[in-house]
Amino acid sequence: MRERIGLVMYGWKLFILFLLFASTFCYAMFQGGFVSWFLFYSFLPFALYAFLFAFYPLKNLTAERRLSQGQYKAGDQLEAFVVLKRKWPFPIMFMIVEDCLPDSLGKNRGSAEAKQLLFPWFKKEIKMAYTIDSVPRGDHRLAKIRVRTGDPLGLLERECEIQLEASFLVLPSYQEIAYRASGGSYDEHAGRVSELRRKDSTLASGIREYQPGDRFAWVDWKTSARRSQLMTKEFEQTKGDDLLVFMDQSPSEAFEEIVTFTASIIRSAMRSGTNAGLVSIGKERNVFPVRQGEEQLRKLFYYLAIADCNAVQPFHSLIEGELGHSDMRKAVKYIVTSRITIELVQALKKPLSGGRPVICLVKKKGGDLSSEESAAVQHLKARGIEVNVIYGEHFSRGLAEAR
């Protein structure tokens, strides 16, 4: 229906153009004289151009889009290059080219630069470049390029959309922080180990196949030679080296800070040789079991890239339902949230096997704790539960001050 209305309006404008041309010609024929013919011949080039422009095959345009990278980190600068190609060098005086950005990018400052006024004239290749200074995290998908143009008098306007799909992933940003576990052990009855980054190679407890991300020093060369494949040592200490992060996906103004902190702590732990996992519930339950290696890190970062604050269940119900699982008891548990509620305090007061969790209360820069949250923090600390209050963007400093 909309296309039919557009065709009717376009036909009506062509009729108006023909009517104006006929009017100036009739005026020159019947009136005569220099002025009337000067008016006719002055209008004639514009009318001829408009008639030719009306039948120019604008839909034959082809487009290419190139992005400076295929994968970004939140806050990076995105550079995009759009090239339109055509076969016939018809003189187009102006053209408005717009790379239609998705809603996830439309509110960004780069949306204005993605729509530009160009003057192609006889060029067969029409080029446009734009940048987005700070690209937000997410899986962004570009769908089409919109082209608008018209004749100099504004009598005719034409528009076409070129379907050109592309996608790029923006991973969450992270900071370099020194990960230290609050708990962990050589085994279930031995002493505590505070620094998970220290691995004692003399405490090897077994052999397993090599996995991406294993250190070169962990390779057992004798066993590898016998089995004709790379084998690495398993250490007794790794039994207490597991990290499990519970991320709050409830609607919050500090959700981006929560994602950034979660990405930072997971990356730091895995770079130090710690097995890491993630438990989070948005619209669906998402559990990533504790694993090691680059593939696990990619999976976790991909989920953090697309995660949204769309939880349909309260965070304390997630804690109550997940902390008691047997496969989660031996891991060091980090609870990352932006608010501490009474229900969450009640859930944490229940006896838990496998050690108490560490609470990371993340606030926006310039934010502050409410009186209820301050009381809840003191109450949890009195019960022996570590609470780290982290403000803004300086996570490492916040963790150091908390300790």
Coordinates of C-alpha atoms in Angstrom, one line a residue:
M1 CA 0.0 0.0 0.0
R2 CA 2.8 2.4 0.9
E3 CA 4.6 1.6 -2.4
R4 CA 1.4 2.3 -4.3
I5 CA 1.0 5.7 -2.6
G6 CA 4.6 6.5 -3.4
L7 CA 4.1 5.6 -7.1
V8 CA 1.0 7.8 -7.3
M9 CA 2.8 10.7 -5.7
Y10 CA 5.8 10.2 -8.1
G11 CA 3.4 10.2 -11.1
W12 CA 1.7 13.3 -9.8
K13 CA 5.1 15.1 -9.6
L14 CA 5.9 14.1 -13.2
F15 CA 2.5 15.5 -14.3
I16 CA 3.3 18.8 -12.5
L17 CA 6.7 18.9 -14.2
F18 CA 5.1 18.3 -17.6
L19 CA 2.4 21.0 -16.8
L20 CA 5.1 23.5 -15.9
F21 CA 7.0 22.8 -19.1
A22 CA 3.9 23.1 -21.2
S23 CA 2.9 26.3 -19.5
T24 CA 6.2 28.0 -20.2
F25 CA 6.1 26.9 -23.8
C26 CA 2.6 28.1 -24.3
Y27 CA 3.3 31.4 -22.7
A28 CA 6.3 31.9 -25.0
M29 CA 4.3 31.0 -28.1
F30 CA 1.3 33.2 -27.4
Q31 CA 3.1 36.1 -25.6
G32 CA 6.2 36.2 -27.7
G33 CA 9.0 38.6 -27.0
F34 CA 12.4 38.2 -25.4
V35 CA 11.2 37.8 -21.8
S36 CA 8.8 34.9 -22.5
W37 CA 11.3 33.0 -24.6
F38 CA 14.1 33.7 -22.1
L39 CA 11.9 32.2 -19.4
F40 CA 11.2 29.1 -21.5
Y41 CA 14.8 28.5 -22.5
S42 CA 15.9 29.1 -18.9
F43 CA 13.5 26.4 -17.6
L44 CA 14.2 24.0 -20.5
P45 CA 17.5 22.5 -19.2
F46 CA 16.0 21.9 -15.8
A47 CA 13.0 20.2 -17.3
L48 CA 15.0 18.0 -19.6
Y49 CA 17.3 17.0 -16.7
A50 CA 14.3 16.2 -14.6
F51 CA 12.7 14.0 -17.3
L52 CA 16.0 12.1 -17.8
F53 CA 16.4 11.9 -14.0
A54 CA 12.9 10.4 -13.7
F55 CA 13.9 7.4 -15.7
Y56 CA 17.4 6.9 -14.5
P57 CA 17.8 3.4 -13.0
L58 CA 18.7 4.3 -9.5
K59 CA 18.1 0.8 -8.2
N60 CA 21.0 -0.5 -10.3
L61 CA 23.4 1.0 -7.7
T62 CA 25.6 -1.6 -6.0
A63 CA 27.2 -1.0 -2.6
E64 CA 30.1 -2.3 -0.6
R65 CA 30.8 -1.7 3.1
R66 CA 34.2 -2.3 4.8
L67 CA 34.8 -2.1 8.5
S68 CA 38.2 -1.4 10.0
Q69 CA 37.9 -4.6 12.1
G70 CA 35.7 -7.6 12.5
Q71 CA 35.8 -7.6 16.3
Y72 CA 36.0 -4.7 18.7
K73 CA 36.2 -4.0 22.4
A74 CA 33.7 -1.7 24.0
G75 CA 34.9 1.9 23.8
D76 CA 37.0 1.3 20.6
Q77 CA 36.7 3.5 17.6
L78 CA 34.9 2.0 14.6
E79 CA 35.7 3.2 11.1
A80 CA 33.4 2.3 8.2
F81 CA 33.8 2.8 4.5
V82 CA 30.9 2.7 2.1
V83 CA 31.4 2.6 -1.7
L84 CA 28.5 2.9 -4.2
K85 CA 29.1 1.8 -7.8
R86 CA 27.1 2.5 -10.9
K87 CA 27.5 1.7 -14.6
W88 CA 26.2 4.9 -16.2
P89 CA 27.9 8.2 -15.2
F90 CA 24.6 10.3 -15.2
P91 CA 25.2 13.7 -13.6
I92 CA 23.6 13.4 -10.1
M93 CA 24.1 16.8 -8.5
F94 CA 23.6 15.7 -4.9
M95 CA 23.0 12.4 -3.0
I96 CA 22.2 11.7 0.6
V97 CA 23.8 8.4 1.6
E98 CA 22.8 6.8 4.9
D99 CA 24.2 3.6 6.4
C100 CA 21.1 2.5 8.5
L101 CA 22.5 1.7 11.9
P102 CA 20.6 -0.6 14.2
D103 CA 19.0 0.6 17.4
S104 CA 22.0 -0.6 19.4
L105 CA 24.1 1.9 17.6
G106 CA 21.5 4.5 16.6
K107 CA 21.8 6.4 19.8
N108 CA 25.5 6.7 19.5
R109 CA 27.3 9.9 18.4
G110 CA 28.3 8.2 15.1
S111 CA 24.7 7.9 13.9
A112 CA 24.9 11.5 12.6
E113 CA 28.1 10.8 10.6
A114 CA 26.6 7.7 9.0
K115 CA 24.3 10.0 7.0
Q116 CA 26.1 12.3 4.7
L117 CA 25.4 14.7 1.8
L118 CA 27.6 13.9 -1.2
F119 CA 28.0 15.5 -4.7
P120 CA 28.8 12.7 -7.1
W121 CA 28.1 14.4 -10.5
F122 CA 29.7 12.0 -13.1
K123 CA 31.6 9.8 -10.7
K124 CA 31.1 6.0 -11.1
E125 CA 32.3 5.3 -7.6
I126 CA 30.8 7.3 -4.7
K127 CA 32.7 6.9 -1.5
M128 CA 31.6 7.7 2.1
A129 CA 33.5 7.2 5.4
Y130 CA 32.3 7.6 8.9
T131 CA 33.4 6.8 12.4
I132 CA 31.8 5.9 15.7
D133 CA 34.1 7.2 18.5
S134 CA 33.0 4.8 21.2
V135 CA 31.2 1.7 20.0
P136 CA 29.0 0.0 22.7
R137 CA 29.3 -3.7 23.4
G138 CA 27.0 -6.2 21.7
D139 CA 26.4 -8.2 18.5
H140 CA 25.6 -5.5 16.0
R141 CA 24.0 -6.2 12.6
L142 CA 24.0 -3.7 9.7
A143 CA 21.2 -4.4 7.2
K144 CA 20.9 -1.8 4.5
I145 CA 22.1 1.5 2.9
R146 CA 19.6 4.2 2.0
V147 CA 20.2 6.5 -0.9
R148 CA 18.1 9.7 -1.6
T149 CA 18.5 12.2 -4.4
G150 CA 16.5 14.6 -6.5
D151 CA 16.6 17.2 -9.2
P152 CA 17.9 20.8 -8.6
L153 CA 14.4 22.4 -8.5
G154 CA 13.2 19.8 -5.9
L155 CA 10.3 18.7 -8.2
L156 CA 11.3 15.1 -8.1
E157 CA 12.7 13.1 -5.2
R158 CA 13.9 9.5 -5.5
E159 CA 15.0 7.0 -2.9
C160 CA 16.3 3.4 -2.9
E161 CA 17.5 1.0 -0.3
I162 CA 20.3 -1.4 -1.0
Q163 CA 20.3 -4.5 1.2
L164 CA 23.8 -5.0 2.5
E165 CA 24.1 -7.1 5.6
A166 CA 27.1 -7.2 7.9
S167 CA 27.7 -8.0 11.5
F168 CA 30.4 -7.3 14.0
L169 CA 31.0 -8.2 17.6
V170 CA 31.9 -5.8 20.3
L171 CA 33.4 -7.5 23.4
P172 CA 33.1 -6.0 26.8
S173 CA 35.9 -3.7 27.9
Y174 CA 38.1 -5.0 30.7
Q175 CA 40.9 -3.7 33.0
E176 CA 44.1 -5.3 34.1
I177 CA 43.6 -6.3 37.7
A178 CA 45.5 -8.6 40.0
Y179 CA 43.1 -11.5 40.8
R180 CA 43.5 -12.9 44.3
A181 CA 41.1 -15.6 45.6
S182 CA 39.7 -15.2 49.1
G183 CA 39.8 -19.0 49.5
G184 CA 41.1 -22.2 48.0
S185 CA 43.1 -25.2 49.2
Y186 CA 45.5 -27.9 48.1
D187 CA 42.7 -30.3 49.0
E188 CA 39.6 -30.4 51.2
H189 CA 41.6 -30.6 54.5
A190 CA 44.8 -28.6 53.8
G191 CA 45.7 -25.0 54.4
R192 CA 44.3 -22.0 52.5
V193 CA 46.0 -20.6 49.5
S194 CA 45.6 -16.8 49.0
E195 CA 47.4 -16.3 45.8
L196 CA 46.1 -18.4 43.0
R197 CA 48.6 -17.2 40.5
R198 CA 51.4 -19.2 42.2
K199 CA 51.4 -22.7 40.9
D200 CA 53.9 -25.2 42.4
S201 CA 55.0 -27.5 39.5
T202 CA 56.2 -30.1 42.1
L203 CA 52.6 -30.9 43.1
A204 CA 51.4 -32.5 39.9
S205 CA 48.6 -34.9 40.6
G206 CA 47.8 -36.3 37.1
I207 CA 48.2 -36.0 33.3
R208 CA 45.6 -34.9 30.8
E209 CA 45.5 -33.9 27.1
Y210 CA 46.7 -30.5 26.1
Q211 CA 44.1 -27.8 25.9
P212 CA 44.3 -24.4 24.3
G213 CA 45.5 -21.9 26.9
D214 CA 47.8 -24.4 28.8
R215 CA 51.2 -23.0 29.6
F216 CA 54.3 -24.3 27.8
A217 CA 55.9 -25.1 31.1
W218 CA 53.0 -27.5 32.0
V219 CA 53.8 -29.9 29.2
D220 CA 54.9 -33.4 30.3
W221 CA 57.4 -34.2 27.5
K222 CA 58.0 -37.8 28.5
T223 CA 54.3 -38.8 28.5
S224 CA 53.8 -36.7 25.3
A225 CA 56.6 -38.7 23.6
R226 CA 55.1 -42.1 24.6
R227 CA 51.6 -41.2 23.5
S228 CA 52.6 -39.2 20.4
Q229 CA 50.4 -36.2 21.5
L230 CA 50.9 -33.3 23.8
M231 CA 50.0 -34.0 27.4
T232 CA 50.0 -31.5 30.3
K233 CA 50.3 -31.9 34.0
E234 CA 47.4 -31.4 36.4
F235 CA 48.3 -29.8 39.7
E236 CA 46.8 -30.6 43.1
Q237 CA 46.4 -26.9 43.8
T238 CA 44.0 -26.5 40.9
K239 CA 41.3 -28.3 42.9
G240 CA 40.9 -25.1 44.9
D241 CA 41.6 -22.7 42.0
D242 CA 38.2 -22.7 40.4
L243 CA 36.4 -19.4 40.2
L244 CA 32.6 -19.1 39.7
V245 CA 31.1 -15.7 39.1
F246 CA 27.4 -15.0 39.8
M247 CA 26.4 -11.9 37.8
D248 CA 23.3 -9.9 38.5
Q249 CA 21.3 -9.1 35.4
S250 CA 18.6 -7.1 37.1
P251 CA 17.8 -3.7 35.6
S252 CA 20.4 -1.3 36.9
E253 CA 22.1 1.9 35.9
A254 CA 25.4 0.3 36.8
F255 CA 25.0 -2.7 34.6
E256 CA 27.8 -1.7 32.2
E257 CA 30.1 -1.4 35.1
I258 CA 29.0 -4.9 36.3
V259 CA 29.7 -6.4 32.9
T260 CA 33.1 -4.7 32.7
F261 CA 34.1 -5.8 36.2
T262 CA 32.9 -9.4 35.5
A263 CA 35.0 -9.5 32.3
S264 CA 38.0 -8.1 34.1
I265 CA 37.9 -10.6 37.0
I266 CA 37.3 -13.6 34.7
R267 CA 40.1 -12.6 32.3
S268 CA 42.5 -11.9 35.1
A269 CA 41.8 -15.3 36.8
M270 CA 42.1 -17.3 33.6
R271 CA 45.3 -15.6 32.6
S272 CA 46.7 -16.6 35.9
G273 CA 45.8 -20.2 35.3
T274 CA 42.6 -20.4 37.2
N275 CA 39.6 -22.3 35.9
A276 CA 36.6 -20.0 35.6
G277 CA 32.8 -20.2 35.1
L278 CA 29.8 -17.9 35.1
V279 CA 26.2 -18.2 36.3
S280 CA 23.7 -15.6 35.2
I281 CA 20.0 -15.5 34.5
G282 CA 18.5 -12.9 32.2
K283 CA 15.4 -13.9 30.3
E284 CA 17.0 -17.4 30.3
R285 CA 19.2 -19.3 32.7
N286 CA 22.8 -19.3 31.5
V287 CA 25.4 -21.5 33.2
F288 CA 29.0 -21.9 32.0
P289 CA 30.7 -24.7 34.0
V290 CA 34.2 -24.0 35.3
R291 CA 36.7 -24.6 32.5
Q292 CA 40.1 -23.4 31.4
G293 CA 41.5 -22.4 28.0
E294 CA 41.0 -19.8 25.3
E295 CA 37.8 -21.4 24.1
Q296 CA 36.2 -21.0 27.5
L297 CA 37.3 -17.4 27.6
R298 CA 35.8 -16.7 24.2
K299 CA 32.5 -18.2 25.2
L300 CA 32.3 -16.2 28.4
F301 CA 33.3 -12.9 26.6
Y302 CA 30.7 -13.6 23.9
Y303 CA 28.0 -14.0 26.5
L304 CA 29.1 -10.9 28.3
A305 CA 29.1 -9.0 25.0
I306 CA 25.4 -9.7 24.4
A307 CA 24.2 -9.8 28.0
D308 CA 21.4 -7.4 28.9
C309 CA 19.8 -6.3 32.2
N310 CA 16.6 -8.1 31.5
A311 CA 16.3 -10.5 34.4
V312 CA 12.8 -11.6 35.1
Q313 CA 13.6 -13.2 38.4
P314 CA 15.1 -11.4 41.4
F315 CA 18.8 -12.0 41.9
H316 CA 18.4 -13.4 45.4
S317 CA 16.4 -16.3 44.0
L318 CA 19.3 -17.1 41.6
I319 CA 21.7 -17.2 44.6
E320 CA 19.4 -19.4 46.6
G321 CA 18.9 -21.8 43.7
E322 CA 22.5 -22.1 42.5
L323 CA 24.8 -21.8 45.5
G324 CA 23.9 -25.2 46.9
H325 CA 24.7 -27.2 43.8
S326 CA 27.4 -29.9 44.5
D327 CA 29.4 -29.0 41.4
M328 CA 29.7 -25.4 42.6
R329 CA 30.8 -26.0 46.2
K330 CA 34.5 -26.3 45.7
A331 CA 34.9 -23.1 43.6
V332 CA 35.7 -19.6 44.9
K333 CA 32.4 -17.8 44.4
Y334 CA 32.2 -14.1 43.5
I335 CA 28.8 -12.4 43.6
V336 CA 28.8 -9.3 41.4
T337 CA 25.8 -7.0 41.9
S338 CA 25.0 -3.3 42.0
R339 CA 22.6 -3.5 45.0
I340 CA 22.3 -5.5 48.2
T341 CA 18.8 -6.1 49.2
I342 CA 17.3 -7.6 52.4
E343 CA 16.3 -10.7 50.5
L344 CA 19.9 -11.2 49.3
V345 CA 21.3 -10.8 52.8
Q346 CA 18.8 -13.4 54.0
A347 CA 19.9 -15.8 51.3
L348 CA 23.6 -15.3 52.2
K349 CA 22.9 -15.9 55.9
K350 CA 21.9 -19.5 55.2
P351 CA 24.6 -22.1 55.9
L352 CA 26.6 -22.8 52.7
S353 CA 29.0 -25.6 52.0
G354 CA 32.2 -24.9 50.2
G355 CA 33.0 -21.6 51.9
R356 CA 31.5 -18.1 52.0
P357 CA 31.2 -16.1 48.7
V358 CA 32.8 -12.8 48.0
I359 CA 30.4 -9.9 47.4
C360 CA 31.5 -7.3 44.8
L361 CA 29.2 -4.3 45.1
V362 CA 29.7 -2.3 41.9
K363 CA 28.6 1.3 41.8
K364 CA 28.7 4.0 39.0
K365 CA 31.4 6.7 39.3
G366 CA 30.1 9.2 41.8
G367 CA 27.6 6.8 43.2
D368 CA 27.1 6.2 46.9
L369 CA 25.7 3.5 49.2
S370 CA 22.2 4.1 50.7
S371 CA 21.8 3.8 54.4
E372 CA 20.2 0.4 54.0
E373 CA 23.1 -0.9 51.8
S374 CA 25.6 0.4 54.3
A375 CA 23.9 -1.4 57.1
A376 CA 23.7 -4.6 55.0
V377 CA 27.4 -4.4 54.2
Q378 CA 28.3 -4.1 57.8
H379 CA 26.0 -7.0 58.7
L380 CA 27.6 -9.2 56.1
K381 CA 31.1 -8.3 57.2
A382 CA 30.1 -9.1 60.8
R383 CA 29.2 -12.6 59.6
G384 CA 32.5 -13.1 58.0
I385 CA 31.4 -12.5 54.4
E386 CA 33.9 -10.3 52.4
V387 CA 32.3 -7.3 50.7
N388 CA 34.2 -5.2 48.2
V389 CA 32.5 -1.9 47.3
I390 CA 33.9 -0.8 43.9
Y391 CA 33.2 2.6 42.4
G392 CA 33.4 3.8 38.8
E393 CA 36.1 2.5 36.5
H394 CA 39.1 1.9 38.8
F395 CA 38.5 -1.8 39.8
S396 CA 42.0 -2.6 40.8
R397 CA 42.2 0.3 43.2
G398 CA 38.8 -0.6 44.6
L399 CA 39.8 -4.2 45.3
A400 CA 43.0 -3.0 46.9
E401 CA 41.2 -0.6 49.2
A402 CA 38.7 -3.3 50.1
R403 CA 41.4 -5.6 51.3

